[in-house]
Amino acid sequence: MSIMHVVVNAAMSADGKLSSRRREQITISGEADFARVDRLRAASDAVVVGVGTVLADDPHLTVKDDSLTAARRERGESAHPARVVIDSRGRTPLDAAIVDDAATTYVCLSERAPVDKRMDLADRAELVTAGETRVDLQRAFAAIQQAGLEQIMVEGGGELIFSLFEVGLVDELRVFVGPTVIGGRDAPTLADGNGFVSNFPTLSLESVERLGEGVLLTWNAQ
């Protein structure tokens, strides 16, 4: 089996925020970065988000450019990458865009997820159970790798990104920094969660690229 490669991709404001304190979606990127994200999705086997992102933004997480979906089909792949939701308690709404039939969806649950939620979600997604009270990310990612998903794109949010760094699952971090200041002590940042107090993950800068009025930073995790 090939080695899984996990790329965390995010857009943040110049002051490091993902959205406002109301957790409302804010346009940080421009067209050039939107196109880049679409290409990255098209090159991935799966796109991963936390349930908080599903509840806040109701993302579809499909490839937008028809030429990219056509190229995937020519390679013998589905038009869109699989979608993965990290959802310890089974809170993914049954009418969420991410569980439609555009692509296969995996919902990763903990054992505490209610049985009725499991039964409802099982009609719309493949279920992965990993962990007692919270999703064990290492076990969950091992399970999706067993399903053939090896090129992984993570699109947030901050709680999930922190947790992935915490367990050492991040291989690469790509961040578009946009020309916007959001502010707010309660606004979500790139990596929320409990935060590190020691053994801080370090990154190796791979590239810096100007995109419009913003900049794309690419780091490799060490």
Short mmCIF file of C-alpha atoms in Angstrom, two decimals:
data_model
loop_
_atom_site.label_atom_id
_atom_site.label_comp_id
_atom_site.label_asym_id
_atom_site.label_seq_id
_atom_site.Cartn_x
_atom_site.Cartn_y
_atom_site.Cartn_z
CA MET A 1 0.00 0.00 0.00
CA SER A 2 1.25 3.49 -0.82
CA ILE A 3 1.92 6.01 1.93
CA MET A 4 -0.93 8.40 2.70
CA HIS A 5 -0.14 12.06 2.06
CA VAL A 6 -2.17 14.64 3.99
CA VAL A 7 -2.31 18.23 2.76
CA VAL A 8 -4.00 20.83 4.95
CA ASN A 9 -5.29 23.68 2.80
CA ALA A 10 -6.77 26.90 4.20
CA ALA A 11 -7.38 30.56 3.49
CA MET A 12 -6.91 33.00 6.33
CA SER A 13 -6.97 36.74 6.78
CA ALA A 14 -3.82 38.81 7.20
CA ASP A 15 -4.33 38.51 10.98
CA GLY A 16 -4.73 34.73 10.90
CA LYS A 17 -8.52 34.29 11.09
CA LEU A 18 -10.56 31.77 9.12
CA SER A 19 -13.85 33.65 9.56
CA SER A 20 -15.52 36.20 11.81
CA ARG A 21 -16.42 35.68 15.47
CA ARG A 22 -19.93 34.84 14.21
CA ARG A 23 -18.33 31.98 12.27
CA GLU A 24 -19.88 33.26 9.10
CA GLN A 25 -18.17 32.43 5.83
CA ILE A 26 -16.09 35.36 4.55
CA THR A 27 -14.52 35.67 1.12
CA ILE A 28 -10.79 35.84 1.75
CA SER A 29 -9.45 34.43 -1.52
CA GLY A 30 -9.78 35.64 -5.09
CA GLU A 31 -10.39 33.84 -8.37
CA ALA A 32 -6.77 32.69 -8.72
CA ASP A 33 -6.86 30.94 -5.36
CA PHE A 34 -10.32 29.48 -5.97
CA ALA A 35 -8.93 27.88 -9.14
CA ARG A 36 -5.91 26.57 -7.24
CA VAL A 37 -8.13 24.96 -4.60
CA ASP A 38 -10.24 23.35 -7.33
CA ARG A 39 -7.11 21.85 -8.91
CA LEU A 40 -5.98 20.54 -5.53
CA ARG A 41 -9.37 18.92 -4.95
CA ALA A 42 -9.25 17.33 -8.39
CA ALA A 43 -5.83 15.85 -7.61
CA SER A 44 -7.02 14.37 -4.29
CA ASP A 45 -8.61 11.05 -3.43
CA ALA A 46 -10.60 12.59 -0.58
CA VAL A 47 -11.46 15.96 0.94
CA VAL A 48 -11.80 16.03 4.73
CA VAL A 49 -13.63 18.50 6.98
CA GLY A 50 -14.84 18.57 10.55
CA VAL A 51 -18.53 18.57 11.35
CA GLY A 52 -18.26 22.17 12.56
CA THR A 53 -17.46 23.24 9.02
CA VAL A 54 -20.42 21.24 7.72
CA LEU A 55 -22.78 22.91 10.20
CA ALA A 56 -21.42 26.42 9.58
CA ASP A 57 -20.91 26.43 5.81
CA ASP A 58 -22.77 23.41 4.35
CA PRO A 59 -19.96 22.82 1.82
CA HIS A 60 -20.41 20.58 -1.22
CA LEU A 61 -16.68 19.89 -1.64
CA THR A 62 -16.94 18.90 -5.29
CA VAL A 63 -14.72 19.87 -8.21
CA LYS A 64 -16.18 22.89 -10.03
CA ASP A 65 -14.22 22.95 -13.31
CA ASP A 66 -15.70 20.59 -15.90
CA SER A 67 -12.31 20.05 -17.51
CA LEU A 68 -10.94 18.80 -14.19
CA THR A 69 -13.82 16.37 -13.66
CA ALA A 70 -13.38 15.15 -17.25
CA ALA A 71 -9.67 14.56 -16.61
CA ARG A 72 -10.51 12.53 -13.51
CA ARG A 73 -12.87 10.35 -15.53
CA GLU A 74 -10.20 9.85 -18.18
CA ARG A 75 -7.91 8.54 -15.45
CA GLY A 76 -10.59 6.03 -14.50
CA GLU A 77 -11.61 7.92 -11.36
CA SER A 78 -14.95 9.27 -10.21
CA ALA A 79 -15.76 12.84 -11.23
CA HIS A 80 -15.22 14.10 -7.68
CA PRO A 81 -13.02 12.96 -4.80
CA ALA A 82 -14.61 11.22 -1.85
CA ARG A 83 -15.74 13.45 1.02
CA VAL A 84 -14.93 12.68 4.65
CA VAL A 85 -16.59 14.23 7.71
CA ILE A 86 -15.03 13.91 11.16
CA ASP A 87 -18.14 13.83 13.34
CA SER A 88 -17.80 12.26 16.79
CA ARG A 89 -21.48 12.52 17.75
CA GLY A 90 -23.21 12.08 14.40
CA ARG A 91 -24.33 15.70 14.02
CA THR A 92 -24.10 15.82 10.21
CA PRO A 93 -27.53 16.95 8.95
CA LEU A 94 -29.28 14.47 6.71
CA ASP A 95 -29.94 17.22 4.17
CA ALA A 96 -26.35 18.51 4.15
CA ALA A 97 -24.82 19.03 0.71
CA ILE A 98 -21.90 16.82 1.66
CA VAL A 99 -24.09 13.70 1.90
CA ASP A 100 -25.75 14.05 -1.49
CA ASP A 101 -25.06 11.57 -4.28
CA ALA A 102 -22.47 13.66 -6.14
CA ALA A 103 -19.65 11.62 -4.60
CA THR A 104 -19.05 8.95 -1.98
CA THR A 105 -19.07 10.34 1.56
CA TYR A 106 -17.51 8.80 4.65
CA VAL A 107 -18.69 9.94 8.07
CA CYS A 108 -16.23 9.10 10.85
CA LEU A 109 -17.97 8.61 14.19
CA SER A 110 -17.04 7.72 17.73
CA GLU A 111 -18.78 4.97 19.67
CA ARG A 112 -20.83 7.61 21.53
CA ALA A 113 -22.74 8.55 18.36
CA PRO A 114 -26.43 7.67 18.94
CA VAL A 115 -27.75 4.58 17.21
CA ASP A 116 -30.59 6.47 15.53
CA LYS A 117 -28.11 8.95 14.03
CA ARG A 118 -26.00 6.07 12.75
CA MET A 119 -28.98 4.42 11.10
CA ASP A 120 -30.05 7.64 9.38
CA LEU A 121 -26.55 8.49 8.17
CA ALA A 122 -25.95 4.94 6.95
CA ASP A 123 -28.51 5.57 4.20
CA ARG A 124 -26.42 8.46 2.88
CA ALA A 125 -22.79 7.71 3.70
CA GLU A 126 -20.22 5.05 4.50
CA LEU A 127 -19.73 4.99 8.26
CA VAL A 128 -16.37 4.58 10.00
CA THR A 129 -16.30 4.09 13.77
CA ALA A 130 -13.02 4.98 15.46
CA GLY A 131 -12.63 5.99 19.09
CA GLU A 132 -14.81 5.81 22.19
CA THR A 133 -15.90 9.40 22.85
CA ARG A 134 -14.07 11.30 20.10
CA VAL A 135 -12.97 10.19 16.66
CA ASP A 136 -9.51 8.64 16.87
CA LEU A 137 -7.98 10.36 13.86
CA GLN A 138 -5.17 7.89 13.37
CA ARG A 139 -7.61 4.98 13.28
CA ALA A 140 -10.06 6.88 11.07
CA PHE A 141 -7.39 7.86 8.56
CA ALA A 142 -6.06 4.30 8.52
CA ALA A 143 -9.57 3.10 7.70
CA ILE A 144 -10.02 5.48 4.78
CA GLN A 145 -6.58 4.55 3.52
CA GLN A 146 -7.70 0.93 3.53
CA ALA A 147 -10.55 2.08 1.28
CA GLY A 148 -7.96 3.32 -1.23
CA LEU A 149 -7.94 7.01 -0.26
CA GLU A 150 -4.30 8.07 -0.05
CA GLN A 151 -4.02 11.62 -1.38
CA ILE A 152 -5.91 13.54 1.30
CA MET A 153 -6.89 17.22 1.30
CA VAL A 154 -8.06 18.73 4.58
CA GLU A 155 -10.17 21.89 4.33
CA GLY A 156 -10.81 22.68 8.00
CA GLY A 157 -11.83 23.83 10.38
CA GLY A 158 -9.39 24.98 13.00
CA GLU A 159 -10.30 22.34 15.60
CA LEU A 160 -9.66 19.52 13.14
CA ILE A 161 -6.44 21.06 11.84
CA PHE A 162 -5.05 21.40 15.37
CA SER A 163 -5.99 17.80 16.15
CA LEU A 164 -4.25 16.54 13.00
CA PHE A 165 -1.06 18.37 13.95
CA GLU A 166 -1.41 17.04 17.49
CA VAL A 167 -1.32 13.41 16.31
CA GLY A 168 1.29 13.99 13.61
CA LEU A 169 -0.86 13.34 10.56
CA VAL A 170 -0.06 16.51 8.58
CA ASP A 171 2.49 16.19 5.77
CA GLU A 172 2.01 19.54 4.08
CA LEU A 173 0.35 22.88 4.90
CA ARG A 174 -0.79 25.28 2.20
CA VAL A 175 -2.18 28.61 3.35
CA PHE A 176 -3.47 31.48 1.27
CA VAL A 177 -3.12 34.69 3.29
CA GLY A 178 -5.57 37.29 2.02
CA PRO A 179 -5.54 41.11 2.26
CA THR A 180 -8.27 41.28 4.91
CA VAL A 181 -8.23 41.96 8.65
CA ILE A 182 -11.03 40.27 10.60
CA GLY A 183 -9.99 40.52 14.25
CA GLY A 184 -11.84 39.18 17.27
CA ARG A 185 -10.51 37.09 20.14
CA ASP A 186 -13.25 34.54 19.49
CA ALA A 187 -12.81 34.33 15.71
CA PRO A 188 -11.54 30.90 14.57
CA THR A 189 -7.89 30.59 13.64
CA LEU A 190 -5.97 28.14 11.50
CA ALA A 191 -5.35 25.79 14.42
CA ASP A 192 -7.72 26.10 17.38
CA GLY A 193 -8.31 23.27 19.84
CA ASN A 194 -6.41 23.27 23.13
CA GLY A 195 -3.22 24.66 21.61
CA PHE A 196 0.35 23.52 22.25
CA VAL A 197 2.35 24.57 25.31
CA SER A 198 5.47 22.58 24.37
CA ASN A 199 6.75 20.36 21.56
CA PHE A 200 5.44 22.81 19.00
CA PRO A 201 5.23 21.34 15.49
CA THR A 202 7.77 22.93 13.18
CA LEU A 203 7.45 23.43 9.45
CA SER A 204 9.89 23.77 6.57
CA LEU A 205 9.04 26.53 4.09
CA GLU A 206 8.74 25.06 0.60
CA SER A 207 7.53 28.03 -1.44
CA VAL A 208 6.05 31.52 -1.45
CA GLU A 209 3.82 32.62 -4.32
CA ARG A 210 1.95 35.86 -4.85
CA LEU A 211 -1.69 35.37 -5.89
CA GLY A 212 -3.43 38.66 -6.60
CA GLU A 213 -3.27 40.77 -3.45
CA GLY A 214 -2.50 37.77 -1.28
CA VAL A 215 0.23 35.18 -0.89
CA LEU A 216 0.28 31.37 -0.93
CA LEU A 217 2.63 29.82 1.62
CA THR A 218 3.52 26.14 1.34
CA TRP A 219 5.25 24.31 4.19
CA ASN A 220 6.29 20.71 4.66
CA ALA A 221 5.74 19.26 8.13
CA GLN A 222 8.82 17.92 9.88
#
